[in-house]
mmCIF file of C-alpha atoms in Angstrom:
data_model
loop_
_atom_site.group_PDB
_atom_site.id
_atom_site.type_symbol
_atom_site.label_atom_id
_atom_site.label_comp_id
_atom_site.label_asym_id
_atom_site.label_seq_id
_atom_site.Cartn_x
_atom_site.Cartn_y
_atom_site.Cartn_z
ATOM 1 C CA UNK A 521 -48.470 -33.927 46.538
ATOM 2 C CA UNK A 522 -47.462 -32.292 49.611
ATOM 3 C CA UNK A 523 -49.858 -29.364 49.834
ATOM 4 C CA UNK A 524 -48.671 -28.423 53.558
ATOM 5 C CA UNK A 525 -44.802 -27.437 54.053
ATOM 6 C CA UNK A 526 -45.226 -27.573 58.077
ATOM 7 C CA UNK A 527 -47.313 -26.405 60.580
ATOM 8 C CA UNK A 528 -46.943 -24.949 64.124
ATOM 9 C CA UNK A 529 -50.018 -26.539 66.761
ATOM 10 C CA UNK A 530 -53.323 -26.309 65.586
ATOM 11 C CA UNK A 531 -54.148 -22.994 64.355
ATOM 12 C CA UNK A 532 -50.579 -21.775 62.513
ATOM 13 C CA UNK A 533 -50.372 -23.892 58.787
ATOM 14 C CA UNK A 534 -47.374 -22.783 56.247
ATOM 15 C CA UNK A 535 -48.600 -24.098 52.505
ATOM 16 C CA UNK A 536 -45.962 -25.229 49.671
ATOM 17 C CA UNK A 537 -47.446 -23.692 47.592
ATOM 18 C CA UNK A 538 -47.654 -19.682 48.732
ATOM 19 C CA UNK A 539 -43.797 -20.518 49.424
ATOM 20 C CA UNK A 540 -43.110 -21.905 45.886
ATOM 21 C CA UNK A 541 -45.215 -18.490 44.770
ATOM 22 C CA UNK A 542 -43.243 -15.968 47.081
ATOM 23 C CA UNK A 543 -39.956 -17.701 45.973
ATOM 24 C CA UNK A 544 -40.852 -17.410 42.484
ATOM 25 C CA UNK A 545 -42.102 -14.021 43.171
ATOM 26 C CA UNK A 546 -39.126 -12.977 44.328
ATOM 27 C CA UNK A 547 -36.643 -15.135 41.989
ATOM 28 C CA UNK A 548 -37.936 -13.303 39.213
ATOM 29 C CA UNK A 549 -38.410 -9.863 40.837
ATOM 30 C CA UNK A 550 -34.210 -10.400 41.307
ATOM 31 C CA UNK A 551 -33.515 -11.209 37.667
ATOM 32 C CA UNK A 552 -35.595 -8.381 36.625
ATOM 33 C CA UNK A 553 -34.239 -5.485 38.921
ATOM 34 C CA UNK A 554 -30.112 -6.668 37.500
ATOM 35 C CA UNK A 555 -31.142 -6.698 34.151
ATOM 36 C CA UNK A 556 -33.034 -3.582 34.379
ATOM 37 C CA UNK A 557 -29.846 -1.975 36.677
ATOM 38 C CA UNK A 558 -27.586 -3.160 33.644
ATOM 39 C CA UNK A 559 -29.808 -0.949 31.095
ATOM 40 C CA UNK A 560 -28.850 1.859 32.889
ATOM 41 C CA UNK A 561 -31.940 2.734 34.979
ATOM 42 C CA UNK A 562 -32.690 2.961 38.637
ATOM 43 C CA UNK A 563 -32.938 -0.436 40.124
ATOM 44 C CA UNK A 564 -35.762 1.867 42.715
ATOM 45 C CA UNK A 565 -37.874 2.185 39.429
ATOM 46 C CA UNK A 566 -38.293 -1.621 39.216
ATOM 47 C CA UNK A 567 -38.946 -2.684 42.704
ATOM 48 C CA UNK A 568 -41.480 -0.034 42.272
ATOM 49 C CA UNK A 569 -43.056 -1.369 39.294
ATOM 50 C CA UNK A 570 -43.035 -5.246 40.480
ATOM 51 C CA UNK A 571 -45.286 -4.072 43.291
ATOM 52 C CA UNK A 572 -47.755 -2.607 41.152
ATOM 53 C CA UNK A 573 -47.670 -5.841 38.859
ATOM 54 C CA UNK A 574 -48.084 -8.094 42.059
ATOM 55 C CA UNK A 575 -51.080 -6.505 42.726
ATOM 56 C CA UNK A 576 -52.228 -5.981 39.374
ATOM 57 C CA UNK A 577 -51.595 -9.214 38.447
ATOM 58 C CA UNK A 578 -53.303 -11.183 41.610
ATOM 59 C CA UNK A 579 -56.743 -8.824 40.453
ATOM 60 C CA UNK A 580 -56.544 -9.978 36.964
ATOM 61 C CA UNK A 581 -55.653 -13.429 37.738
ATOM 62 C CA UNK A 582 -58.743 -13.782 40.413
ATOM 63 C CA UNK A 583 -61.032 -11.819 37.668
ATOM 64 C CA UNK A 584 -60.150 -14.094 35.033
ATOM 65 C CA UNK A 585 -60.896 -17.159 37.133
ATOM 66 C CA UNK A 586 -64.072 -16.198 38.480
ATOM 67 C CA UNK A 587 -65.143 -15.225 34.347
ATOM 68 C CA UNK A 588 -64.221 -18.659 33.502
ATOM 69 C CA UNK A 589 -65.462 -20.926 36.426
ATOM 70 C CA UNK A 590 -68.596 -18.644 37.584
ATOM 71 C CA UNK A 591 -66.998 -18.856 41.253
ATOM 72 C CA UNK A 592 -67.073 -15.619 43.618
ATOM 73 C CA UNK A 593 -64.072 -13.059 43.467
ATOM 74 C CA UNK A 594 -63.868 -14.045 47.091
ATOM 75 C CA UNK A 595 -62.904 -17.703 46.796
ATOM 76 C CA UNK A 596 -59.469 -19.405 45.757
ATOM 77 C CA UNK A 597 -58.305 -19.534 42.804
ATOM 78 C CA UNK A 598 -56.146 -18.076 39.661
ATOM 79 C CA UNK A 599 -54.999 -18.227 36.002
ATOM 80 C CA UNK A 600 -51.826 -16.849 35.164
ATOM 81 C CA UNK A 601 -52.839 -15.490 32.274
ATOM 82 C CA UNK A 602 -55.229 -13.108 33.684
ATOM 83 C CA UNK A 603 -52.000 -11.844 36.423
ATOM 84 C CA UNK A 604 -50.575 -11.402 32.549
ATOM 85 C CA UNK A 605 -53.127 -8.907 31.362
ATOM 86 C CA UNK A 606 -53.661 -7.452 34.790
ATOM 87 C CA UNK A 607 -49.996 -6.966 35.330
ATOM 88 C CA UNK A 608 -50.450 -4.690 31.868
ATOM 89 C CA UNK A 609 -53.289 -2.350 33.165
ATOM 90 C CA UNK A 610 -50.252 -2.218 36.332
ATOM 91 C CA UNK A 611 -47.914 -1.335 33.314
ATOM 92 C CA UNK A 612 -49.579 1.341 31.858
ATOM 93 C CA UNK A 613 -50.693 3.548 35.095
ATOM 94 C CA UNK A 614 -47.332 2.912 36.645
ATOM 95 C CA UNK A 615 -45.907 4.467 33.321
ATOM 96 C CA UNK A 616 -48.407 7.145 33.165
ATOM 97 C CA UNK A 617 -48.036 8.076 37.136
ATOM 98 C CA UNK A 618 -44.137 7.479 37.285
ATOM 99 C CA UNK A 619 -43.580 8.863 34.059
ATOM 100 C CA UNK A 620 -41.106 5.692 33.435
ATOM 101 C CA UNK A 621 -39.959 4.166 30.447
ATOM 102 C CA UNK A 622 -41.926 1.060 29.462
ATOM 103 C CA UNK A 623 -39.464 -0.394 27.291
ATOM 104 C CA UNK A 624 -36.911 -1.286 30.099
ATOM 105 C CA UNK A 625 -38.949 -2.159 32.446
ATOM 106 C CA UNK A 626 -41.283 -4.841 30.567
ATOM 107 C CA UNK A 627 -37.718 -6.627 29.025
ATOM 108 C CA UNK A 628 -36.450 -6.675 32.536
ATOM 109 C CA UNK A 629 -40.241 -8.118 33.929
ATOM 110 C CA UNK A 630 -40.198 -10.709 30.682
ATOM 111 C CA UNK A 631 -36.603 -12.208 32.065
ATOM 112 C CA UNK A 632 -37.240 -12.452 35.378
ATOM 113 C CA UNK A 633 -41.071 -14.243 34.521
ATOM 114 C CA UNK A 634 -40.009 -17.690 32.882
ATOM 115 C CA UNK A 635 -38.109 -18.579 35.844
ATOM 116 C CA UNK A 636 -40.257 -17.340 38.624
ATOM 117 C CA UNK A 637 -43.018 -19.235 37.010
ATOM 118 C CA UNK A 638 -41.495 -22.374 36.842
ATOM 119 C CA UNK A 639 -41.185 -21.823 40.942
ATOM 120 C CA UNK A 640 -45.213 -21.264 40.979
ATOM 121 C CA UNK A 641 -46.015 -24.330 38.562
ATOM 122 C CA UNK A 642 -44.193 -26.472 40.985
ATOM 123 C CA UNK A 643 -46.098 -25.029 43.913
ATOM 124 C CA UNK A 644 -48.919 -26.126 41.646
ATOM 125 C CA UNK A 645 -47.479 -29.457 41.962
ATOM 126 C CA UNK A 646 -47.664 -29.715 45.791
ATOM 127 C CA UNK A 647 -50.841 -28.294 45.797
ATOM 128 C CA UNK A 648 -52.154 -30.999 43.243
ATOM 129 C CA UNK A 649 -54.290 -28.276 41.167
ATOM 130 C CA UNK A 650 -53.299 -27.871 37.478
ATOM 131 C CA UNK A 651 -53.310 -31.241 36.608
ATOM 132 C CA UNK A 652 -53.016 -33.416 33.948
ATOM 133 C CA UNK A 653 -55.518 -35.935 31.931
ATOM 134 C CA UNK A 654 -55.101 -39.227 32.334
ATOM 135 C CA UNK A 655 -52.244 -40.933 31.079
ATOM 136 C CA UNK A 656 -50.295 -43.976 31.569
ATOM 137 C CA UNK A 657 -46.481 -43.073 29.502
ATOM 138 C CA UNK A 658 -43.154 -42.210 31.744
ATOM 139 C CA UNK A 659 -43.077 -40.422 34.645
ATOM 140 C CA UNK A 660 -46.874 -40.689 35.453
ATOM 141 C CA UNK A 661 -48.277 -39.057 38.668
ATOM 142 C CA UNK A 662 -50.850 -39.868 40.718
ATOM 143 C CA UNK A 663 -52.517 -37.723 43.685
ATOM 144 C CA UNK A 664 -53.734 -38.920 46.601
ATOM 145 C CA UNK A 665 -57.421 -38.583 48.269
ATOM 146 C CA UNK A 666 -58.381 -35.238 48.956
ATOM 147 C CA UNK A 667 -56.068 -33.415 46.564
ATOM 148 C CA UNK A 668 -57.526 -31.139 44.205
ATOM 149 C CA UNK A 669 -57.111 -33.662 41.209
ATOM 150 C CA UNK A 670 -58.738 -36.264 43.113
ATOM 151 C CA UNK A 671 -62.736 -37.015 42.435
ATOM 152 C CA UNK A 672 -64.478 -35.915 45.662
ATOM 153 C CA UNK A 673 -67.083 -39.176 45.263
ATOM 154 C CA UNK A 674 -64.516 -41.521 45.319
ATOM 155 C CA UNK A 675 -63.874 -41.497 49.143
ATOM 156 C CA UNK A 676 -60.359 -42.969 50.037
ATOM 157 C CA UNK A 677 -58.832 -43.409 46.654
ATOM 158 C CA UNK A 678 -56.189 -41.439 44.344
ATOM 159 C CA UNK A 679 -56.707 -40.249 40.670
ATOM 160 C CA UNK A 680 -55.560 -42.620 37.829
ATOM 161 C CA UNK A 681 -51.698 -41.906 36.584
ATOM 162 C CA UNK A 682 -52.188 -38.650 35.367
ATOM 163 C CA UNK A 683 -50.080 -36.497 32.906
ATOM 164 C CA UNK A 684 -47.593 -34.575 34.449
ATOM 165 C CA UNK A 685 -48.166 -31.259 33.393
ATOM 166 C CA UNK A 686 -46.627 -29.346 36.179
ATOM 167 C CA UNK A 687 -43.599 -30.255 36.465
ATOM 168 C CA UNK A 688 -43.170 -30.568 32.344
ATOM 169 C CA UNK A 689 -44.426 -26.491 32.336
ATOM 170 C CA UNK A 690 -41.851 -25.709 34.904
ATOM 171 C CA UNK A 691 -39.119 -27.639 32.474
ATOM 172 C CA UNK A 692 -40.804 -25.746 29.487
ATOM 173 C CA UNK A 693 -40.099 -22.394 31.445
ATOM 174 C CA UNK A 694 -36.965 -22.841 32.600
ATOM 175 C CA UNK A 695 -35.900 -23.884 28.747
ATOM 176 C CA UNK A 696 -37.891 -20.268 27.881
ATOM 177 C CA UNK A 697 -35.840 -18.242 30.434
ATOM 178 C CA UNK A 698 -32.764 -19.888 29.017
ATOM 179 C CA UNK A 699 -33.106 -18.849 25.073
ATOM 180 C CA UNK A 700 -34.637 -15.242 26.803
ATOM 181 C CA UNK A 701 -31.186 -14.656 28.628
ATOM 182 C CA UNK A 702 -29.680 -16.419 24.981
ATOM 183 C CA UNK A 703 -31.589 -13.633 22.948
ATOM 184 C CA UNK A 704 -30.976 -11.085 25.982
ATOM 185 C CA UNK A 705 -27.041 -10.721 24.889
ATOM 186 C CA UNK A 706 -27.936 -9.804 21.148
ATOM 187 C CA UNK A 707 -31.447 -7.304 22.092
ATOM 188 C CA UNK A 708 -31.706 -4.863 19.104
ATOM 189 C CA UNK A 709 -34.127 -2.496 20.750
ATOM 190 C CA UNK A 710 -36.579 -2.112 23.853
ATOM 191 C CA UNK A 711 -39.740 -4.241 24.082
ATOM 192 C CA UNK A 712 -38.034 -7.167 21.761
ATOM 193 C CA UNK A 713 -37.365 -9.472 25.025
ATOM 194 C CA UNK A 714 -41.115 -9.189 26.224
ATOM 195 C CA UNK A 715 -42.543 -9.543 22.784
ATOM 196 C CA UNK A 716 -40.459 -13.094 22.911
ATOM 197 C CA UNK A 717 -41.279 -14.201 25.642
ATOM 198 C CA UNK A 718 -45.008 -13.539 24.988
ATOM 199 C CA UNK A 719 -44.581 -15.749 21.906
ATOM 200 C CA UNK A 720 -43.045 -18.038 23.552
ATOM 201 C CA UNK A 721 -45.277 -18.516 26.384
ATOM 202 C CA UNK A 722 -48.087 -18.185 23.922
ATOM 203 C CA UNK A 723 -46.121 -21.464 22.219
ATOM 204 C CA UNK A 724 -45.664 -23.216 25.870
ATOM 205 C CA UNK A 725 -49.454 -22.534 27.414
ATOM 206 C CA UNK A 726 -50.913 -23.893 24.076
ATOM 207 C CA UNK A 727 -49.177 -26.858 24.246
ATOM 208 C CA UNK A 728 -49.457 -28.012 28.582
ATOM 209 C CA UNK A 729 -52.716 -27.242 27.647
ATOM 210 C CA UNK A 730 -53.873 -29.937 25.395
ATOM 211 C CA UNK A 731 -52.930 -31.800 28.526
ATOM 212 C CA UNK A 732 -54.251 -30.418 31.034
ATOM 213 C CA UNK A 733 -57.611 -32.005 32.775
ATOM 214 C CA UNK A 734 -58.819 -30.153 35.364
ATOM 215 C CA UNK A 735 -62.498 -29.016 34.016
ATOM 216 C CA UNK A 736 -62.297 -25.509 35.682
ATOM 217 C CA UNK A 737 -59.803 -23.964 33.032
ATOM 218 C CA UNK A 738 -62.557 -24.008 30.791
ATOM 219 C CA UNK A 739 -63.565 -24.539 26.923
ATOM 220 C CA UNK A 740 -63.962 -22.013 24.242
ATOM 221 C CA UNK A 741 -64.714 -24.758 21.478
ATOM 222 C CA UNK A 742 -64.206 -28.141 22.685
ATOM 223 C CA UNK A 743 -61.978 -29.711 19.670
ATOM 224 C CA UNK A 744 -61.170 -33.374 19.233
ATOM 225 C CA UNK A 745 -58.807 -34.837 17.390
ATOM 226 C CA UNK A 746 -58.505 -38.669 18.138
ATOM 227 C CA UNK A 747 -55.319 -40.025 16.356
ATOM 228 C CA UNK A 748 -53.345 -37.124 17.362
ATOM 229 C CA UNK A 749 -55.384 -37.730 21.262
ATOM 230 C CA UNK A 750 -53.945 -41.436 20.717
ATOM 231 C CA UNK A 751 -50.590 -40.950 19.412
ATOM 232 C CA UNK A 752 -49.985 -38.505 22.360
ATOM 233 C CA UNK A 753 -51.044 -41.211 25.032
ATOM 234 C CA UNK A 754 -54.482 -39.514 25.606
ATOM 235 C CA UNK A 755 -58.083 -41.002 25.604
ATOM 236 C CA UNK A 756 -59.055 -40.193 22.010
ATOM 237 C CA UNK A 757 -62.192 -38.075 22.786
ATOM 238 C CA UNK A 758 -60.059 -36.177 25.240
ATOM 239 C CA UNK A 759 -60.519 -32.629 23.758
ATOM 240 C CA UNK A 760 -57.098 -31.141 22.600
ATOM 241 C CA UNK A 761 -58.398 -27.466 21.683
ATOM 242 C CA UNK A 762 -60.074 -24.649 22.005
ATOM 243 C CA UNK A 763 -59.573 -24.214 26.090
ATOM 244 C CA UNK A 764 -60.047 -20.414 27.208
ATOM 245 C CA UNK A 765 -55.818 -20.121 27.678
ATOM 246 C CA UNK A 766 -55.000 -21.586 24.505
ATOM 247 C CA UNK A 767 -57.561 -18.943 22.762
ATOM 248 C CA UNK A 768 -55.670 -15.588 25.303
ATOM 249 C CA UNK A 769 -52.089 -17.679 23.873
ATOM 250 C CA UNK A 770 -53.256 -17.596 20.106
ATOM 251 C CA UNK A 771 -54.597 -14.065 20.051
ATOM 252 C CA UNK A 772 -51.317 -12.688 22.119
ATOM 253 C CA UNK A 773 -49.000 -14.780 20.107
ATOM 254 C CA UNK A 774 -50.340 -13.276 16.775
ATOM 255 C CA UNK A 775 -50.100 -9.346 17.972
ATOM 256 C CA UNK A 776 -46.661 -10.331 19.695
ATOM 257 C CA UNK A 777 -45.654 -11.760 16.225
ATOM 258 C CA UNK A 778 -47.134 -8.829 14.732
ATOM 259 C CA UNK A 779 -44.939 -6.277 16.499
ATOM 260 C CA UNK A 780 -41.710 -8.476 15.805
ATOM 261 C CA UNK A 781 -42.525 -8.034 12.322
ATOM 262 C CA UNK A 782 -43.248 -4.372 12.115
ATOM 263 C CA UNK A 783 -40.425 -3.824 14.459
ATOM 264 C CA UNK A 784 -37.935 -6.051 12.096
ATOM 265 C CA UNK A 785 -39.107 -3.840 8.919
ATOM 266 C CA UNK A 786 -38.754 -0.495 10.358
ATOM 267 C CA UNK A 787 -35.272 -1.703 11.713
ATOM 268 C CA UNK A 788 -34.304 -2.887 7.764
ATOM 269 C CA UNK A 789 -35.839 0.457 6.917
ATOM 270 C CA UNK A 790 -33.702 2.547 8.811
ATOM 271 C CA UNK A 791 -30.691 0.785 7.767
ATOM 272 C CA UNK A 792 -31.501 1.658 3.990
ATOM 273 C CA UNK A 793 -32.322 5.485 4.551
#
């Protein structure tokens, strides 16, 4: 954990992870605005539209959070999944004001996410929040007293070796950007890149999930399944399922999935007429 990148005296404190987040920010804001230049549309349009998703995204993120823990909109805190759906209300009155095409621009967004995300889960990392249950298999972490993972009563000690969850999402994403720019080379028709990735993500978020112990993410249905709990290297009443993320992932995944299809059989339709 190193939550604090430098500081200048007393009053001026620079923290990992709002870097990691900017970087990421802007790594996938990059990818985005080539692929969407190499469509044929105005790079301007883009840049335009990533604005409107940074701030539609940051609202939906901090709505979402405060729904799940009961916190005030006011405090820290985030899920990523919420910056998903409010970065889609962004979509859909930046289309309707701009008069853009939303094709384009949400294959561009979906190429430029995986690896911009991987950037924020490791600033997740130096911050210590997003952590994992307790486990004791390879590459084990542990955070140190005060971090976010660590249990405020116990005064001067660490957590237990703890599942690495945000390092193995960031691998997870990267691998997800990969097959995107893989799939990118042999796109069929608009949309078909973000409809991937949302399956894919869907696919990714279920399963860091089922790690994942920090309380504040929240259960829909808390599921246990102990062999599967001890073959995985988990405490066997550690729930796996139903967390509130792995319930947005299923219900995305299945309209993504949905939309493939249809999309696929009006395709093989055309072909025939």
């Amino acid at each position: 954990m190193h939550p604090v990148l430098f500081s200048l005296g007393q009053g001026f404190v620079v923290h990992t992870y709002g870097v990691l987040v900017t970087v990421g920010y802007l790594v996938g804001a990059w990818i985005g605005t080539r692929d969407f230049r190499k469509s044929g549309q105005p790079p301007a349009t883009f840049v335009g539209f990533a604005l409107w998703a940074l701030l539609g995204s940051f609202a939906g993120a901090r709505l979402l959070y405060v729904i799940v823990t009961g916190g005030r909109i006011w405090e820290g805190g985030a899920v990523f999944l919420g910056g998903v759906l409010g970065a889609l209300v962004a979509l859909v009155v930046f289309v309707l004001v701009k008069r853009a095409r939303p094709g384009p621009l949400v294959d561009a967004a979906a190429l430029g996410l995986p690896f911009g995300h991987a950037f924020g889960r490791l600033g997740c990392f130096a911050a210590g929040c997003c952590f994992g249950k307790e486990w004791h298999g390879p590459f084990a972490v542990s955070f140190g007293p005060g971090s976010l993972a660590s249990d405020p009563a116990a005064t001067g000690t660490g957590t237990p070796p703890l599942f690495p969850t945000q390092p193995f999402e960031a691998l997870l994403e990267l691998g997800l950007g990969l097959a995107l720019v893989f799939l990118r080379k042999r796109k069929r028709y608009h949309g078909q890149i973000a409809l991937t990735w949302v399956v894919g993500y869907a696919l990714v978020r279920t399963a860091v999930e089922v790690f994942r112990g920090d309380s504040s993410r929240g259960l829909v249905i808390p599921i246990e399944l102990p062999s599967v709990a001890a073959w995985l290297g988990l405490e066997r009443h550690d729930p796996l399922f139903l967390s509130t993320s792995q319930a947005i992932s299923i219900v995305l995944a299945l309209a993504a999935i949905s939309l493939l299809a249809t999309m696929a059989l009006a395709r093989r339709e055309t072909r025939r007429a």
